[in-house]
mmCIF file of C-alpha atoms in Angstrom:
data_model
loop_
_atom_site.group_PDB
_atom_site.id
_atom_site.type_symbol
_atom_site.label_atom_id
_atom_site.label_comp_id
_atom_site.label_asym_id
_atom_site.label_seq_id
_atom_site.Cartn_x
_atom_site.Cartn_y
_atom_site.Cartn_z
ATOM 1 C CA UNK N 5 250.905 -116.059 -83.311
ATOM 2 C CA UNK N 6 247.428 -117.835 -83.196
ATOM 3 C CA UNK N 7 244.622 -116.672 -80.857
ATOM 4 C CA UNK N 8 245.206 -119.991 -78.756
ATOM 5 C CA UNK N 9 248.726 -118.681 -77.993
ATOM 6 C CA UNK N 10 247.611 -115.330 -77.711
ATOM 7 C CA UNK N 11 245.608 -116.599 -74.777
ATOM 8 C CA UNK N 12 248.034 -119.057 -73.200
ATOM 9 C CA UNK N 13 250.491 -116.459 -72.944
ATOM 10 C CA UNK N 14 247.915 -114.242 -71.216
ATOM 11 C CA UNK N 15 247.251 -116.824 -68.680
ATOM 12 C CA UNK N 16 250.584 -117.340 -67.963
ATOM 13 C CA UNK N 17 251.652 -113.492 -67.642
ATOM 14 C CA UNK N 18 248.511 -113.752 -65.170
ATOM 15 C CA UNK N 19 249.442 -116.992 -63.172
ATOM 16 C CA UNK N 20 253.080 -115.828 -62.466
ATOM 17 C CA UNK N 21 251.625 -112.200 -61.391
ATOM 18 C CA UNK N 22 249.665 -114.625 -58.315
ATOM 19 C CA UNK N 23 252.347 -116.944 -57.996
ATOM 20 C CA UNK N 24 255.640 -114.583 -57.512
ATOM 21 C CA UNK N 25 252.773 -112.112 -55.081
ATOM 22 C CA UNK N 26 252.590 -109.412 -57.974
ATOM 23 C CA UNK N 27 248.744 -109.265 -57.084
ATOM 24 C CA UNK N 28 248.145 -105.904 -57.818
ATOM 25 C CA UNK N 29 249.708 -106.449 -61.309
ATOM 26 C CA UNK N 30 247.160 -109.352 -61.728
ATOM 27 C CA UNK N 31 244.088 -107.756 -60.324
ATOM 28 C CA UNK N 32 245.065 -104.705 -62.588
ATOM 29 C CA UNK N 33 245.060 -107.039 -65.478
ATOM 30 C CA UNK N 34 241.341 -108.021 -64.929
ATOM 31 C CA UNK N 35 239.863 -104.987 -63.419
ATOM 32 C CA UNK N 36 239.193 -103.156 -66.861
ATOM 33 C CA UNK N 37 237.951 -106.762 -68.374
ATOM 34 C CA UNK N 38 235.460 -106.809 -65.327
ATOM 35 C CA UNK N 39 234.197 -103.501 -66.109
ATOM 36 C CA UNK N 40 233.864 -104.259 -69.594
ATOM 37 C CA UNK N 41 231.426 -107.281 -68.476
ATOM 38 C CA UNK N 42 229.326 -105.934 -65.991
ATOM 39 C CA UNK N 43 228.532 -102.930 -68.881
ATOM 40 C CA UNK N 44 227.475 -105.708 -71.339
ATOM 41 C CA UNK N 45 225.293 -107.639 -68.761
ATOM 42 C CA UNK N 46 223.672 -105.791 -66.694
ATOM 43 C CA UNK N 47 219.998 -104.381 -67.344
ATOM 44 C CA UNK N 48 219.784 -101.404 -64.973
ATOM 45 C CA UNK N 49 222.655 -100.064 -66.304
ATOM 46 C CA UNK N 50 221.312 -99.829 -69.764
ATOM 47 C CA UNK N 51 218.411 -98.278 -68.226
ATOM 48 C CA UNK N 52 219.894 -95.640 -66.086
ATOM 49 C CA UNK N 53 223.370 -94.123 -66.969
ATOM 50 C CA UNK N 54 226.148 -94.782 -64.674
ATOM 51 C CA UNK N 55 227.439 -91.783 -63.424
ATOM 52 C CA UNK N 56 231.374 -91.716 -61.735
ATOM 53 C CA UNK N 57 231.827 -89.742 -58.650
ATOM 54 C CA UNK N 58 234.497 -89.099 -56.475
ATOM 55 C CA UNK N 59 234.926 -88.321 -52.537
ATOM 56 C CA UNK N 60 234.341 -84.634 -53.269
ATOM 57 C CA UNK N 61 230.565 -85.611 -54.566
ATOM 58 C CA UNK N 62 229.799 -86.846 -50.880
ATOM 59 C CA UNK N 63 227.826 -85.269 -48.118
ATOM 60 C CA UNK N 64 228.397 -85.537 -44.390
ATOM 61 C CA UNK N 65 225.297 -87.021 -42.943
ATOM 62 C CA UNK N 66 224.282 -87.391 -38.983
ATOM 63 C CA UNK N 67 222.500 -90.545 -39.398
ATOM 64 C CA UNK N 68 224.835 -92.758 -41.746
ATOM 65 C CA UNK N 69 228.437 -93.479 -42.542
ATOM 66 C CA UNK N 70 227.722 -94.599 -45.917
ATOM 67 C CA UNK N 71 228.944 -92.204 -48.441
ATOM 68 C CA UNK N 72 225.398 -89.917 -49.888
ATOM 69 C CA UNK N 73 225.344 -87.348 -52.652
ATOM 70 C CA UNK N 74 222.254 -84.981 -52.422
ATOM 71 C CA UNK N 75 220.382 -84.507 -55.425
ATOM 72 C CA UNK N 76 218.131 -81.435 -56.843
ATOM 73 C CA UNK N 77 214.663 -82.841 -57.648
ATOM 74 C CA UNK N 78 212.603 -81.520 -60.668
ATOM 75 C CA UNK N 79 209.925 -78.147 -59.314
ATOM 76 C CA UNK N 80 206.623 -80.035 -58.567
ATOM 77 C CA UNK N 81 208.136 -83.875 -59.057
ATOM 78 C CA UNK N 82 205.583 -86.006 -56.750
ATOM 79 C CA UNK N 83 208.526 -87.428 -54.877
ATOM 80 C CA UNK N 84 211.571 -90.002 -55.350
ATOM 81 C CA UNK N 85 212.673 -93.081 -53.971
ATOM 82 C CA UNK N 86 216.085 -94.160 -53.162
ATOM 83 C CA UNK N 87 216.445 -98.149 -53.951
ATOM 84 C CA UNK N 88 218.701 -99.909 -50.861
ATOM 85 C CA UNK N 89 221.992 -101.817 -52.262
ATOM 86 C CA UNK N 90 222.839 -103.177 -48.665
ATOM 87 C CA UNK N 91 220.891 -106.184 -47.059
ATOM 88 C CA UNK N 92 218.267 -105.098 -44.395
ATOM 89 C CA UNK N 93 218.010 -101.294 -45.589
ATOM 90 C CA UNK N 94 214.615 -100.139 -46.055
ATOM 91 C CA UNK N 95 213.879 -98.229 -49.123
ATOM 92 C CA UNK N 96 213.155 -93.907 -48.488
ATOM 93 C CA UNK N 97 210.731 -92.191 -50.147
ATOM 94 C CA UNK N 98 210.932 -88.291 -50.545
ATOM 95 C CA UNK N 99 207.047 -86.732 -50.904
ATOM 96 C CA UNK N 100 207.149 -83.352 -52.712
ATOM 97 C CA UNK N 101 210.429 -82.849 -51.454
ATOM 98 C CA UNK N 102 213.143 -80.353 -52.989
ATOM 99 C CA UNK N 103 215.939 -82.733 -52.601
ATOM 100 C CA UNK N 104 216.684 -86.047 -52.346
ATOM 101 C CA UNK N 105 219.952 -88.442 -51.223
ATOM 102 C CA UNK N 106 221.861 -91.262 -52.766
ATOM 103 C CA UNK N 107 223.205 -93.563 -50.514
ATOM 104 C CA UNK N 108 226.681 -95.666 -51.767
ATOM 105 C CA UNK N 109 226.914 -98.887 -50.548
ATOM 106 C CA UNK N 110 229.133 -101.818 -51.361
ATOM 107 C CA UNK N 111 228.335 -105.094 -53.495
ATOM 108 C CA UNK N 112 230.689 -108.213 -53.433
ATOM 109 C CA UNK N 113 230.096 -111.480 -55.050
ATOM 110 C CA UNK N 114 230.942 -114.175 -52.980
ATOM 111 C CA UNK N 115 234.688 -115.655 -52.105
ATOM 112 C CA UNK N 116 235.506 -118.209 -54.613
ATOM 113 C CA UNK N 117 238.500 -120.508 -53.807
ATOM 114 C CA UNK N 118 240.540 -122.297 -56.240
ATOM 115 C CA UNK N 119 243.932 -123.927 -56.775
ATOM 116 C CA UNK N 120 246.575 -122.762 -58.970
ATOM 117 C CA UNK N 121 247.438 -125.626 -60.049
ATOM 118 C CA UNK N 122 243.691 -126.080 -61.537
ATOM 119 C CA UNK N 123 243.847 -122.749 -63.120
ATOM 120 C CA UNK N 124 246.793 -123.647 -64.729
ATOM 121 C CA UNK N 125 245.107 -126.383 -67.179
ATOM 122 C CA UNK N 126 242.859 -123.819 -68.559
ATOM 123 C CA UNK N 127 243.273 -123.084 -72.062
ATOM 124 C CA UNK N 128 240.321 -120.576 -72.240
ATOM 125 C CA UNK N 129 241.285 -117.207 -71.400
ATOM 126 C CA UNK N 130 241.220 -116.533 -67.405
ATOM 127 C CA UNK N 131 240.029 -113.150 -67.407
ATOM 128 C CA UNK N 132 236.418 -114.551 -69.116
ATOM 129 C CA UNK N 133 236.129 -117.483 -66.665
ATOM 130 C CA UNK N 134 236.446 -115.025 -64.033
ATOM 131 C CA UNK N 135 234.053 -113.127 -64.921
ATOM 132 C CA UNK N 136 231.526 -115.317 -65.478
ATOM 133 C CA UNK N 137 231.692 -116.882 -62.157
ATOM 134 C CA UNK N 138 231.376 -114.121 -60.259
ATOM 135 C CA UNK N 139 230.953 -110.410 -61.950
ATOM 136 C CA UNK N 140 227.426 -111.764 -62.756
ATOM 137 C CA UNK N 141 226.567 -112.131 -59.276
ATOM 138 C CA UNK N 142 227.175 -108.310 -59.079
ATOM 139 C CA UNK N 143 224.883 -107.277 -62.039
ATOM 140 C CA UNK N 144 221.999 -109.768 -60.543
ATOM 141 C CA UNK N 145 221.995 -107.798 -57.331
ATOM 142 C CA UNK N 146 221.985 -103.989 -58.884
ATOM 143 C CA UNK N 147 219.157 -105.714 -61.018
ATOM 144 C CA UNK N 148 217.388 -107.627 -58.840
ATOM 145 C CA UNK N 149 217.827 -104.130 -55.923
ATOM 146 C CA UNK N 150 216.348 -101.985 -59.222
ATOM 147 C CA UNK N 151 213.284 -103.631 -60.534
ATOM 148 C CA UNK N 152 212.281 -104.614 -56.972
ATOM 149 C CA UNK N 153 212.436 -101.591 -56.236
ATOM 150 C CA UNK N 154 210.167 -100.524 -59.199
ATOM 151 C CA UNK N 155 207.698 -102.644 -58.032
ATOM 152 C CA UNK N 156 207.647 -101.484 -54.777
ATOM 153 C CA UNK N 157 207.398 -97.668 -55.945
ATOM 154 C CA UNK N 158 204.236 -99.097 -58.579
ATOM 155 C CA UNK N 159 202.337 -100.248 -55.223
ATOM 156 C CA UNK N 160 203.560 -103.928 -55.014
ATOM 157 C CA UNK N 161 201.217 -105.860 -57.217
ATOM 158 C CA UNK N 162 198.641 -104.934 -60.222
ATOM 159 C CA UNK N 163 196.153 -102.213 -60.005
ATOM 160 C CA UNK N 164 197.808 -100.423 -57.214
ATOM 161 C CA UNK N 165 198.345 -96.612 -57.419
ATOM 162 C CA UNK N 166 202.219 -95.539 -57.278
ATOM 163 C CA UNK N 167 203.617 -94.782 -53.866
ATOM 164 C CA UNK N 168 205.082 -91.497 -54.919
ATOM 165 C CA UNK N 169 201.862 -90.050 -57.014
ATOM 166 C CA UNK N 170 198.888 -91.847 -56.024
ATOM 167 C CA UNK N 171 198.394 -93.054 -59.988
ATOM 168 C CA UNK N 172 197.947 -96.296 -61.199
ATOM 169 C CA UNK N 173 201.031 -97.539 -63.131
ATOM 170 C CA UNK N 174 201.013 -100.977 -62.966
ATOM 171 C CA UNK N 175 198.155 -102.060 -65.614
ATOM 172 C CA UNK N 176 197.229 -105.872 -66.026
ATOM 173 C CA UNK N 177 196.857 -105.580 -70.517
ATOM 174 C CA UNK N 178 194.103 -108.250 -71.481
ATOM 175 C CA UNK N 179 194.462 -109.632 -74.980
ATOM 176 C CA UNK N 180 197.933 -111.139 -74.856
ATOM 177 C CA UNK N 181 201.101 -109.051 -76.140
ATOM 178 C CA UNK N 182 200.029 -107.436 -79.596
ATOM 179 C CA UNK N 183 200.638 -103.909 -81.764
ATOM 180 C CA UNK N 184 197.142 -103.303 -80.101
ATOM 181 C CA UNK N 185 197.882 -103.798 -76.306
ATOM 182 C CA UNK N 186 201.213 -102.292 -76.990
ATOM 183 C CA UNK N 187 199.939 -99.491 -77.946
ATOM 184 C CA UNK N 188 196.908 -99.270 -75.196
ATOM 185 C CA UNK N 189 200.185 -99.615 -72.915
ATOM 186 C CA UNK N 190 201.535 -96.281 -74.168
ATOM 187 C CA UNK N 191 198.462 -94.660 -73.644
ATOM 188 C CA UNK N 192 198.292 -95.457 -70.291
ATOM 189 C CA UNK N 193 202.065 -94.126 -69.492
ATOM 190 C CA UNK N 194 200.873 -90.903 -71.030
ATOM 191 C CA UNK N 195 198.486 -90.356 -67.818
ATOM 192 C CA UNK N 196 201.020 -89.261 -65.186
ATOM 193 C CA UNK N 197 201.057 -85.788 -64.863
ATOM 194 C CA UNK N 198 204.462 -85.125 -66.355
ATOM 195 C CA UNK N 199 204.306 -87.542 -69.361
ATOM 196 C CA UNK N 200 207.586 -88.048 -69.429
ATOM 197 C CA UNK N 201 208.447 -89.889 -72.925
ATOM 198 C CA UNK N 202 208.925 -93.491 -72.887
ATOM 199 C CA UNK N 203 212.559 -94.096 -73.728
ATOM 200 C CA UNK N 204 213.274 -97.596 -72.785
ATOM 201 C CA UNK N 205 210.764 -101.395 -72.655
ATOM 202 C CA UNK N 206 212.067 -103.810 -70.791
ATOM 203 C CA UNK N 207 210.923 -107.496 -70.925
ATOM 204 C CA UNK N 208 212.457 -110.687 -70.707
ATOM 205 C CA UNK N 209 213.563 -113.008 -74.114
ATOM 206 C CA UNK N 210 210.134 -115.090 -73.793
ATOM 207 C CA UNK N 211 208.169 -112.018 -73.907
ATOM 208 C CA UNK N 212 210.294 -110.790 -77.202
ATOM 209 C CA UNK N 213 209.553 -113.939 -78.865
ATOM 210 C CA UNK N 214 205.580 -112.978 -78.607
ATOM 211 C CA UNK N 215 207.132 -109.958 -80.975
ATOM 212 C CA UNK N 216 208.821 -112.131 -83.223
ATOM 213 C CA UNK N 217 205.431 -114.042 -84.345
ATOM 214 C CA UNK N 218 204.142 -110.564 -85.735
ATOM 215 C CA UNK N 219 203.046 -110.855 -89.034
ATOM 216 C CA UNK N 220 203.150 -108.577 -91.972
ATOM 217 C CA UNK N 221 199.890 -107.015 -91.506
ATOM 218 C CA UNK N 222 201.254 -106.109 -87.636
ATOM 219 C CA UNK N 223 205.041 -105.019 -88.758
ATOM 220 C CA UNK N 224 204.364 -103.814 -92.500
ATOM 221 C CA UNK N 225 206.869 -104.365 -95.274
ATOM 222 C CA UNK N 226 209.328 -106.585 -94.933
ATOM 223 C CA UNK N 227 210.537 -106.488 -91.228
ATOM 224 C CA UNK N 228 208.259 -109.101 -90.741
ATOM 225 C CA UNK N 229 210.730 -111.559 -93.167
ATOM 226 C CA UNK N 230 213.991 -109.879 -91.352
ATOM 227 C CA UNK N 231 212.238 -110.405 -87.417
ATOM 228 C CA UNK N 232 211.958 -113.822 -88.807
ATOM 229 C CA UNK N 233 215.414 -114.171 -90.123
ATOM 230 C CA UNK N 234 217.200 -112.108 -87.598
ATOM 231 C CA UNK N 235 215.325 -111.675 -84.389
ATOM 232 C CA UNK N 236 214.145 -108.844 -83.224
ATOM 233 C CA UNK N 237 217.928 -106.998 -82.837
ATOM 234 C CA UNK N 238 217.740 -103.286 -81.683
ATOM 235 C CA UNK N 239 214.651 -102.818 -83.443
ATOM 236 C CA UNK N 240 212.400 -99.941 -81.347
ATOM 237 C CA UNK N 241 208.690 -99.868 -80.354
ATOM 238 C CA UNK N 242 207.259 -96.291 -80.766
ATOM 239 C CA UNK N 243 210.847 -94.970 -80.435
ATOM 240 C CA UNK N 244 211.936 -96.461 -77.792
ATOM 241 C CA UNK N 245 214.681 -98.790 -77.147
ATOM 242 C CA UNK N 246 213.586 -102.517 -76.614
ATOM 243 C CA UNK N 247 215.898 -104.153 -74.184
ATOM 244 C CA UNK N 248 215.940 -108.060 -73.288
ATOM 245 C CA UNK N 249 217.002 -110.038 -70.812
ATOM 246 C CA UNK N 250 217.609 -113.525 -69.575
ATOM 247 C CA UNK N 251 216.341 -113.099 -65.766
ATOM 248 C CA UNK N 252 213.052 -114.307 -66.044
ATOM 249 C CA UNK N 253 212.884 -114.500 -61.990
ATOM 250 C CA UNK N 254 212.785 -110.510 -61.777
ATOM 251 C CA UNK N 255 211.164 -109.356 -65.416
ATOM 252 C CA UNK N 256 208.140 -112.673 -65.836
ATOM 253 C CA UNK N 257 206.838 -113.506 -68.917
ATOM 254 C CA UNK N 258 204.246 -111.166 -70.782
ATOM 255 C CA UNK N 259 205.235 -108.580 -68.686
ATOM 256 C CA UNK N 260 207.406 -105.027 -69.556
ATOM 257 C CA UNK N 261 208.244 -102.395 -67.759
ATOM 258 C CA UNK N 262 208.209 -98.928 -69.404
ATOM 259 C CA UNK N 263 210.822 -96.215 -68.210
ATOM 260 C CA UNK N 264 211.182 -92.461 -68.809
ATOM 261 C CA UNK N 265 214.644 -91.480 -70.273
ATOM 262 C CA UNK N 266 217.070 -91.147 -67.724
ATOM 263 C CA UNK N 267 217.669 -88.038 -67.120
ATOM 264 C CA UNK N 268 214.003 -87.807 -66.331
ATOM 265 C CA UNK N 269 214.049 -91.155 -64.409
ATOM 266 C CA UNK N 270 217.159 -91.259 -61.567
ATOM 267 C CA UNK N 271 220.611 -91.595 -60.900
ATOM 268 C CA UNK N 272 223.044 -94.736 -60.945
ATOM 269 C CA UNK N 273 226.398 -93.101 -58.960
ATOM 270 C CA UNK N 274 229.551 -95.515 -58.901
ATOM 271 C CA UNK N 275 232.235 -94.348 -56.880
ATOM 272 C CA UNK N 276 234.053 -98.226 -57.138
ATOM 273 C CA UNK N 277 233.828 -100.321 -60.705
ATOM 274 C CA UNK N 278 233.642 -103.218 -60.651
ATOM 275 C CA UNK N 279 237.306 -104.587 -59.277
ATOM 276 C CA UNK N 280 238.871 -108.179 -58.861
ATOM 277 C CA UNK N 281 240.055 -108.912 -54.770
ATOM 278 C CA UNK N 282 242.833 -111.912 -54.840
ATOM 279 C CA UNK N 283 244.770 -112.747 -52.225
ATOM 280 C CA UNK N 284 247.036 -116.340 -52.154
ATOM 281 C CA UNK N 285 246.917 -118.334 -49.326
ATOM 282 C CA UNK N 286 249.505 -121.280 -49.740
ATOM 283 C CA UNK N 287 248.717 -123.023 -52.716
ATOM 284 C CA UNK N 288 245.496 -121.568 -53.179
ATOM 285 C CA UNK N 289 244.356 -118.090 -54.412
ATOM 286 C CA UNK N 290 241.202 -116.666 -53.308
ATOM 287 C CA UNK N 291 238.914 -114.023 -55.034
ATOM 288 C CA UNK N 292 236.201 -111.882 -55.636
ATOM 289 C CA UNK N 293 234.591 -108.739 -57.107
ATOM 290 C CA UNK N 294 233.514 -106.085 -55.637
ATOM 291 C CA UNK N 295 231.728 -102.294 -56.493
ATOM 292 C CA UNK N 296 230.492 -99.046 -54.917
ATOM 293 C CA UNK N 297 227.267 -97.988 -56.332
ATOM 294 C CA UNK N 298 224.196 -96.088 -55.336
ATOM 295 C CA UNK N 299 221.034 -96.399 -57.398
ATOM 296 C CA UNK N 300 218.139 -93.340 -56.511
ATOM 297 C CA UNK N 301 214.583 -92.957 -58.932
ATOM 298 C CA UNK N 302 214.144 -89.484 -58.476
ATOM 299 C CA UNK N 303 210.738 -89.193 -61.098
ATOM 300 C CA UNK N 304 208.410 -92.050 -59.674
ATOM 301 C CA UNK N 305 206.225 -90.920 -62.991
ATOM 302 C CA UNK N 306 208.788 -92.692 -65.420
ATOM 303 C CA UNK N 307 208.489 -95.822 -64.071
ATOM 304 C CA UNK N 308 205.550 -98.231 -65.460
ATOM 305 C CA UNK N 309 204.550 -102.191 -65.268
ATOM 306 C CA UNK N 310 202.270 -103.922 -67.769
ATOM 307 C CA UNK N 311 201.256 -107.489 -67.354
ATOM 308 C CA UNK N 312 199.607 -108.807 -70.776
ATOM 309 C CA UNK N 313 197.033 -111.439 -70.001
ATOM 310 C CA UNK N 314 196.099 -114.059 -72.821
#
């Protein structure tokens, strides 16, 4: 059997599933395919481990519904910052405190519509289209709730002093992106009191390319040749993993952030993966995805922002 009918077949097990109102067979189908996705696309979750929990993990609070988890904090951490998920939630900081919370809130891309008749001429598998309409939406949300949040933590623009410590850790790098200013940019994240180890530089594809033009005398031996052949691939930059991505609107150009390994950085708590909603409504199915997940950076000193001025 080709791949073609491989796929066909799949479609069709997955239209009848809507069709005869065996939805939860259908949205089981696609749930572990969603998962899959949002693993492969989304940046904060390469960044900071995503941790399941259940309804055991949760504390009672007096001032919230949401579900919270309570988390130890580091002796002599200068504070932590939980990152709000929801719309209209302001972000809580945690000076010198001994604990800090987590809240869980809930993320849903928006209700897409479509007839089943149109889903029925697609040859490509469903599963895929799916996900590209709408699990993305979910990943540019934790992302875009994440680095805002770093930002806001680093003082909100270039120069400021972190919210949390009172050091500068957003650095504007004249000199463009080089092996030098790289390395000037390690330097600086070695100033926070903890020095936690840079594990993870994050920058968007434009800023990789700057990489790519190294030369010989920049790379040494023959990366140079194999950068030029094959990209920069999972290549590392004093040990620690380079990670691109296509959202230009959150990470600019000539810009990385630099983050502390994650157990030294926060916690990324997911109570709900990523699962596909459908309900059919005549001859029409609706649907959307939807997660539970709490996001918390509970060592502001692991977080750093360097702009590299040409």
């Amino acid at each position: 059997m080709t791949t073609n009918e491989d796929t066909r077949l799949l479609n069709e097990v997955w239209l009848n599933d809507v069709i005869s109102g065996n939805i939860k067979l259908a949205q089981e189908s696609t749930d572990a395919f969603l998962r899959v996705r949002v693993r492969e696309d989304g940046t904060v979750r390469k960044i900071l481990e995503p941790i399941p929990v259940t309804r055991d993990d949760f504390v009672p609070q007096v001032d919230t519904d949401q579900p919270v988890l309570v988390v130890e904090m580091e002796p002599q951490s200068p504070g932590a910052m939980t990152i709000p998920i929801g719309d209209n939630t302001p972000p809580t900081y945690y000076m010198q405190g001994k604990k800090f919370r987590v809240v869980l809130e809930r993320l849903s891309s928006p209700m897409i519509r479509k007839d089943v008749a149109e889903l029925a001429t697609w040859r490509a598998d469903v599963r895929q289209l799916l996900a590209e309409m709408i699990v993305k939406d979910l990943t540019w949300v934790e992302d875009a709730r994440f680095i805002n949040g770093c930002n806001t933590l680093l003082g909100g623009a270039a120069e400021e002093t972190n919210i949390l410590s009172g050091v500068t850790q957003w650095h504007t790098m004249s000199g463009g992106v080089s092996r030098t200013t790289i390395g000037d940019a390690f330097k600086l994240a070695f100033v926070p009191a903890s020095r936690i180890p840079i594990s993870t530089v994050l920058c968007n594809g434009a800023t990789l390319a700057e990489l790519f033009k190294w030369e010989r005398n920049e790379v040494g031996g023959d990366d140079a040749q194999n950068i030029l052949y094959e990209g920069w691939a999972d290549r590392k930059i004093n040990n620690a993993t380079v990670i691109s991505t296509i959202k230009r609107e959150l990470v600019p150009d000539d810009t990385m952030f630099f983050f502390g390994h994650h157990m030294f950085l926060g916690k990324f708590y997911v109570w709900e993966e990523p699962s596909l909603y459908i309900v059919k409504e005549d001859t029409e199915i609706r649907f959307r995805a939807h997660e539970m997940i709490g996001i918390a950076i509970g060592h502001g000193d692991g977080v750093h922002r360097f702009d590299f001025s040409s």
